[in-house]
Amino acid sequence: MNKATFHLFVLIFLFISLLISCGIDSGLEPTRSGFRGTVRFVNNWPDQTDQVMVVAATKFLPTAITEIVMGDPLPLLVDSIEYAIYTPPAKFAAVGVVWKEKNQPWDVTNIIGIYFPTEDHWTPGNVEIENRNSMVDSIDIIADLSKAKRKVASTLEGKLNVRGTWPIAAQSVLVAALTALPSPKSSLLDVSFGIPIAAGFDSTTYTVSIQPGNYLLVTALVIEENAPIGMQSIRGIYKKKPTDFFSPVIVPTDTSHVKNINIIVDFSSSPFPALSDGGW
Amino acid sequence: MTRLQRGYRQIYKSISRCALPSLENRKSARQFLFISALICFYGRPLLAQTTGNIDGIVVSENSGEPMPGANVMLIGTVLGAVTDLQGHFILNHIPAGSYQMRVSMMGYKTIEKNAIQVKAGETTSVSLKLVETVIETPELVVTANKTRQSIQDSPNSVGVMTSRDLQPRSEVYLDKLLEYASGVNFIGSQVNIRGSSGFNYGAGSRVLLLVDGVPVMPGDSGDIKWDLIPSTQVERVEIVKGAGSALYGSNALGGVVNIVTKEASAKPATNIRFSAGLYDRPRYPEWRWTDRLLHFDDLDVDHTRRLGRSELFLAAGRHQSTGYAQTGNFQRMNASAKIHTRLNGQQNITISSNYEGGDRGTGLMWRSQRYALEVDPAAISDYVTSNKFGLNAFHHWVANKNFGLKTRLSYFRNYWKNYFHDNITGSLANRYGLEIQGDYQFSEGNALTFGTEESWDHVNSDLVGQHDQYVLSGYLQNEKRLLPTLSLTTGLRYDYQDVDVGFSDSEWSPKVGLVWHAQSNLVFRASSGKGFRAASMSERFSDSIYSGLRIVPNVSLRSETAWSHEIGFNYNPLRWLYLDVAGFMSDYWDLIEPQPDKKQTIQFINVTRARISGAEVNLKASPWLKGLSFDLGYTFMEPRDLDLDEVLAYRPKHLFTGTAIYSFGRVDIAVDYRYASRLELVKVYPQDDRVAQKTVNSRIVFRINPWTITANANNVFNHNHTQMERTLLPIRHYVLTLSASL
């Protein structure tokens, strides 16, 4: 074997060794699965709009950024726009449109539209992407720009007092204020949610940042592991007097701090016994 | 009493009378001055005619060519030198006597010359010949113990990459090069040695970066700016693995990276390097975001010469790229100067400065994996303008053959301004540092290193506000030969940190190490040391919106701490085989991690108790054929979050680097392969696809004196992977480099 042949042999050996060790795969590939649809905007665009985007949440309500997939920012000041979100196979508990105010961070609970596949606007539609080539169509959303929540100083404040024993699956408690009572004509978008409070307390205080307005119902929702949010989640209602079924709350201005909105979280009985079989 | 002793006494009296009015201060200052005077007193013989000089030359035994950059040490003293471009060195003011000299250089067998006689008032000439070894093993390092020592005498694992490893790879910035050192991984720009670091949004670093021994961590973000020194100005990089706070203080939690820059030389020399490169098209049509030709080019020039009785080194460079991804473009300039002056035979001073600045596009993350080389359309015009400036003065005084004193004064300035579509923010961080280090050689096998270090960080930033932070430290280390083949290293450092908001913290960092030369070719080592990292100002004070997420301050963040333990050996059983094996375990407390809360607000808090254990194997071999060599490194890690009983996020379990080089005639052909296993856990986007990193780079180097032509093909197989989530690493690209030493 002459020298040149030997050099060639060494080079080929090195090259083959590397090919074998590499496994010759290509690594990441473009995502080809996901879902798409149309977002139709209703009402006027707020001046403070910075960005609007479609997000999908593996859990509703999402409590961490790790539970959501974000799309591209949508064009502003349009009536409707087609969108597509490419994401690996996953099952999403909800798909919605989130509004971001100028000079404020993203708040994934600032939802102005949710995908509802039926007339029931209290139950977000699930979207399941089954495989890497699956593109789910017609995930259409109506985004109501009047539901955009500006950054305000106004708050609801009060205490949560627990009666009975916490369910084993309880994870957190959400205070929710509703501008309309749950009915076929109202929607999940009529609800303002507070920040989840970890389960297990006997008594705690809460503060909910809230837009000015009239709230017909202020409730405490207990979020349980692997269970959807529904009427059964309501374990406490704000009552000004013990004899009230529920009591409305008025937040007059965007600097108002409405205090003493105290709620008893009662695990021994349901505030809506007749409706406790799920769904809003 | 001699006239000199009377002189010292007079000076001591005058200073203590005039400058120190208070009794207490006078007492302590008198003690200080007494010690100083004592040092000077013992240094007195150097001034008398009881000393001589050694004038030497080091050449290659094979070719007879002079050997520049060889390390010369007089064993049992603090005296030493590095040969200049003509292979020449001088050691002055050596007390008369008989000495043993050790000469070492990477790629050559270390030699020792005995019975060198130094006579008073005379110069002894020596000529030393180095024999090339079959495999290149690093010889001397300076970082592990703050003194020059053989790598085999270090109780810690030390990785070394020399300019011969760096230059042929044709990368400008060191982060792209250091990932070919074993046990080193990157998450974005955050360096991770043996799993020490995760992803911290660019805030803080668990690895300390030194440039010529001086910390260069900006006071605001506390992270490493890898563009500070281009690789063309680097002589070598030393990577000390494991906690190193016993000598270096904060940030040396997971290790220390010391960039040793090129030395000025008396012989005029000019180096020019120009490289130009092209990015290939992405593998998938969905990822093709432009029809433009994506390219980059780098121009670096340096020159060294004598200037009076000084040696001068000047360097400048321009680096620009269109980027391979949207907003990956940059245009940067740098300039450096270094002047080395021998004040007399006992003292020399080095003043160096460097500047780096320019603009850089800054798309933080991809738009989606569907469009992995594009960013949020709103952020297409986002960019950062930034610059860094460092000024250092280093004074080395060899008082006598047993005692030397090093003083380092440093200033580092880091400025940046983000021009983002939704906000404009800026920051200016200044760091002032002083270190005084003493080296005392009691006897041949007993050396003491001690010193004090102070730093003051002043930050004025839109993100963290205006703040000051002070650190005061003292350290002591002893290396003692217990038996002819067994050495013990013990050390302790105290750091006191004071932050202007009334927060203060302090840490004691001990270390202990053993080195046993079981045979001439088999050395065992064991070490245990503590490390800590004080929170950076951006972790403590950040109050901003980053990628749409609000970051809130946590003023009372405690330092995170670690204990690192290591046991290992290196074995050189055959001329063509070198093996280094280490087992390691690091325990971490109070790790500072960004913690998103339920409202997507992020705060840095002390959360994690963690343990990382593992093993590392390095193999250098040159079997079968002259000119063919392999350099392989494998690291296995088991990173556990002990609080959550889960794997630690952002740490690969397996790291492998391999380089094969075949040299024949004037040509080198080389292939690098790097593998990092899939990250088992990430925190920000866990639902994203994740794959292992597999990169193959190849190159051919052709030398026609004085020119060197290098052709590189990097990421040959166009493997697509990320380190930091949603940031695709460079796709296949080709580089042609022309360099010359004139």
Short mmCIF file of C-alpha atoms in Angstrom, two decimals, chain B residues 222-407:
data_model
loop_
_atom_site.label_atom_id
_atom_site.label_comp_id
_atom_site.label_asym_id
_atom_site.label_seq_id
_atom_site.Cartn_x
_atom_site.Cartn_y
_atom_site.Cartn_z
CA GLY B 222 -22.85 39.24 36.28
CA ASP B 223 -22.66 37.08 33.17
CA ILE B 224 -19.79 36.39 30.81
CA LYS B 225 -19.24 38.55 27.73
CA TRP B 226 -17.62 36.13 25.35
CA ASP B 227 -17.02 38.77 22.70
CA LEU B 228 -14.64 40.64 25.01
CA ILE B 229 -11.48 38.97 23.71
CA PRO B 230 -11.38 37.49 20.20
CA SER B 231 -9.71 34.11 19.96
CA THR B 232 -6.91 35.51 17.82
CA GLN B 233 -5.50 37.33 20.85
CA VAL B 234 -5.57 34.28 23.08
CA GLU B 235 -2.47 32.29 23.93
CA ARG B 236 -4.37 29.67 25.86
CA VAL B 237 -7.49 29.12 27.95
CA GLU B 238 -7.34 27.25 31.23
CA ILE B 239 -10.50 25.67 32.58
CA VAL B 240 -10.42 24.70 36.26
CA LYS B 241 -13.29 22.35 37.00
CA GLY B 242 -15.10 22.33 40.32
CA ALA B 243 -15.57 24.95 43.00
CA GLY B 244 -12.68 27.40 43.11
CA SER B 245 -13.84 30.05 45.55
CA ALA B 246 -11.01 29.26 47.99
CA LEU B 247 -8.79 31.30 45.70
CA TYR B 248 -11.14 33.24 43.48
CA GLY B 249 -14.19 34.05 45.57
CA SER B 250 -17.64 34.66 44.13
CA ASN B 251 -18.75 33.09 40.86
CA ALA B 252 -16.19 30.28 41.03
CA LEU B 253 -18.97 27.92 42.05
CA GLY B 254 -18.68 25.53 39.14
CA GLY B 255 -15.24 26.44 37.88
CA VAL B 256 -12.92 29.10 36.57
CA VAL B 257 -12.07 29.99 32.98
CA ASN B 258 -8.85 31.97 32.65
CA ILE B 259 -8.05 33.51 29.26
CA VAL B 260 -4.30 34.00 28.96
CA THR B 261 -3.69 36.56 26.23
CA LYS B 262 -0.70 36.78 23.91
CA GLU B 263 2.46 38.24 25.40
CA ALA B 264 4.29 41.24 24.07
CA SER B 265 7.68 40.35 22.61
CA ALA B 266 10.90 42.22 21.87
CA LYS B 267 11.21 40.73 18.39
CA PRO B 268 9.02 42.63 15.91
CA ALA B 269 6.25 40.44 14.56
CA THR B 270 2.97 41.07 12.79
CA ASN B 271 0.09 38.62 12.52
CA ILE B 272 -2.74 39.05 10.07
CA ARG B 273 -5.79 36.88 9.86
CA PHE B 274 -8.71 37.26 7.49
CA SER B 275 -11.56 34.86 7.24
CA ALA B 276 -14.76 34.87 5.27
CA GLY B 277 -17.61 32.46 5.45
CA LEU B 278 -20.95 31.51 4.00
CA TYR B 279 -23.98 29.95 5.61
CA ASP B 280 -25.55 27.11 3.70
CA ARG B 281 -29.28 27.02 3.05
CA PRO B 282 -31.37 25.58 5.87
CA ARG B 283 -32.26 21.92 5.51
CA TYR B 284 -36.02 22.60 5.29
CA PRO B 285 -37.85 25.00 2.97
CA GLU B 286 -39.99 26.24 5.87
CA TRP B 287 -36.86 27.60 7.50
CA ARG B 288 -35.65 29.56 4.47
CA TRP B 289 -36.38 33.10 5.48
CA THR B 290 -34.40 35.03 2.88
CA ASP B 291 -32.97 34.69 -0.61
CA ARG B 292 -29.96 36.77 0.36
CA LEU B 293 -26.53 35.19 0.64
CA LEU B 294 -25.82 34.93 4.35
CA HIS B 295 -22.18 35.52 5.13
CA PHE B 296 -19.66 36.74 7.66
CA ASP B 297 -16.09 37.98 7.71
CA ASP B 298 -13.42 38.66 10.30
CA LEU B 299 -10.22 40.66 10.09
CA ASP B 300 -7.67 40.62 12.90
CA VAL B 301 -4.24 42.19 13.00
CA ASP B 302 -1.70 42.29 15.79
CA HIS B 303 1.81 43.61 16.07
CA THR B 304 4.47 43.31 18.73
CA ARG B 305 7.82 45.05 19.04
CA ARG B 306 10.30 46.56 21.44
CA LEU B 307 9.66 50.16 22.45
CA GLY B 308 12.55 51.56 24.44
CA ARG B 309 13.02 49.13 27.30
CA SER B 310 9.46 47.92 26.98
CA GLU B 311 7.70 45.40 24.82
CA LEU B 312 4.54 46.48 23.10
CA PHE B 313 1.61 44.46 21.76
CA LEU B 314 -1.16 46.06 19.72
CA ALA B 315 -4.17 44.33 18.21
CA ALA B 316 -7.32 45.31 16.40
CA GLY B 317 -10.14 43.46 14.73
CA ARG B 318 -13.43 43.82 12.90
CA HIS B 319 -16.06 41.11 12.93
CA GLN B 320 -19.33 41.21 11.06
CA SER B 321 -22.05 38.84 10.03
CA THR B 322 -25.45 38.83 8.42
CA GLY B 323 -26.31 35.99 10.80
CA TYR B 324 -27.87 32.71 9.76
CA ALA B 325 -31.15 33.65 11.42
CA GLN B 326 -33.22 36.80 11.40
CA THR B 327 -31.69 39.43 13.70
CA GLY B 328 -28.54 37.34 14.02
CA ASN B 329 -26.55 40.10 12.35
CA PHE B 330 -23.73 41.94 14.08
CA GLN B 331 -20.93 44.36 13.42
CA ARG B 332 -18.26 44.53 16.10
CA MET B 333 -14.82 46.12 16.49
CA ASN B 334 -12.13 45.49 19.04
CA ALA B 335 -8.75 46.93 19.95
CA SER B 336 -6.17 45.93 22.55
CA ALA B 337 -2.84 47.20 23.76
CA LYS B 338 -0.36 45.71 26.17
CA ILE B 339 2.95 47.13 27.27
CA HIS B 340 5.39 45.17 29.37
CA THR B 341 8.26 46.97 31.05
CA ARG B 342 11.08 45.55 33.12
CA LEU B 343 11.70 48.24 35.68
CA ASN B 344 14.79 46.39 36.89
CA GLY B 345 15.82 42.82 37.45
CA GLN B 346 13.33 42.45 40.27
CA GLN B 347 10.28 44.31 39.07
CA ASN B 348 8.23 44.42 35.94
CA ILE B 349 4.98 46.07 35.13
CA THR B 350 2.38 45.22 32.50
CA ILE B 351 -0.35 47.63 31.51
CA SER B 352 -3.04 46.34 29.22
CA SER B 353 -6.33 47.59 27.90
CA ASN B 354 -8.97 46.23 25.61
CA TYR B 355 -12.07 47.58 23.97
CA GLU B 356 -14.86 45.81 22.18
CA GLY B 357 -18.01 47.36 20.84
CA GLY B 358 -20.64 47.51 18.14
CA ASP B 359 -24.19 46.57 17.30
CA ARG B 360 -25.90 43.24 17.37
CA GLY B 361 -29.36 42.10 16.32
CA THR B 362 -31.22 40.53 19.15
CA GLY B 363 -34.10 38.22 18.35
CA LEU B 364 -34.36 36.36 21.61
CA MET B 365 -36.24 33.33 20.47
CA TRP B 366 -37.65 31.88 17.31
CA ARG B 367 -41.07 32.72 16.04
CA SER B 368 -42.03 29.06 16.19
CA GLN B 369 -40.43 25.76 15.35
CA ARG B 370 -42.25 26.04 12.06
CA TYR B 371 -40.20 29.16 11.33
CA ALA B 372 -37.15 28.38 13.44
CA LEU B 373 -34.85 30.96 11.86
CA GLU B 374 -37.34 33.82 12.13
CA VAL B 375 -38.28 35.95 15.10
CA ASP B 376 -41.44 37.68 16.22
CA PRO B 377 -42.18 40.01 13.25
CA ALA B 378 -42.49 42.90 15.67
CA ALA B 379 -38.90 42.33 16.83
CA ILE B 380 -37.19 42.29 13.43
CA SER B 381 -35.59 45.67 13.99
CA ASP B 382 -34.58 45.05 17.61
CA TYR B 383 -30.89 45.49 18.28
CA VAL B 384 -28.39 46.12 21.04
CA THR B 385 -25.51 48.51 20.96
CA SER B 386 -22.85 47.66 23.51
CA ASN B 387 -19.24 48.16 24.40
CA LYS B 388 -16.78 46.96 26.98
CA PHE B 389 -13.55 48.48 28.11
CA GLY B 390 -10.95 47.00 30.43
CA LEU B 391 -7.81 48.57 31.82
CA ASN B 392 -5.39 46.56 33.93
CA ALA B 393 -2.08 47.23 35.57
CA PHE B 394 -0.02 44.34 36.84
CA HIS B 395 3.12 44.80 38.89
CA HIS B 396 5.36 41.89 39.78
CA TRP B 397 8.10 42.33 42.30
CA VAL B 398 10.48 39.48 43.01
CA ALA B 399 11.90 40.53 46.36
CA ASN B 400 14.22 37.57 46.58
CA LYS B 401 14.35 34.00 45.39
CA ASN B 402 11.75 33.01 47.96
CA PHE B 403 9.33 35.88 47.90
CA GLY B 404 7.37 37.60 45.18
CA LEU B 405 4.56 40.10 45.30
CA LYS B 406 1.98 40.62 42.55
CA THR B 407 -0.32 43.63 42.45
#
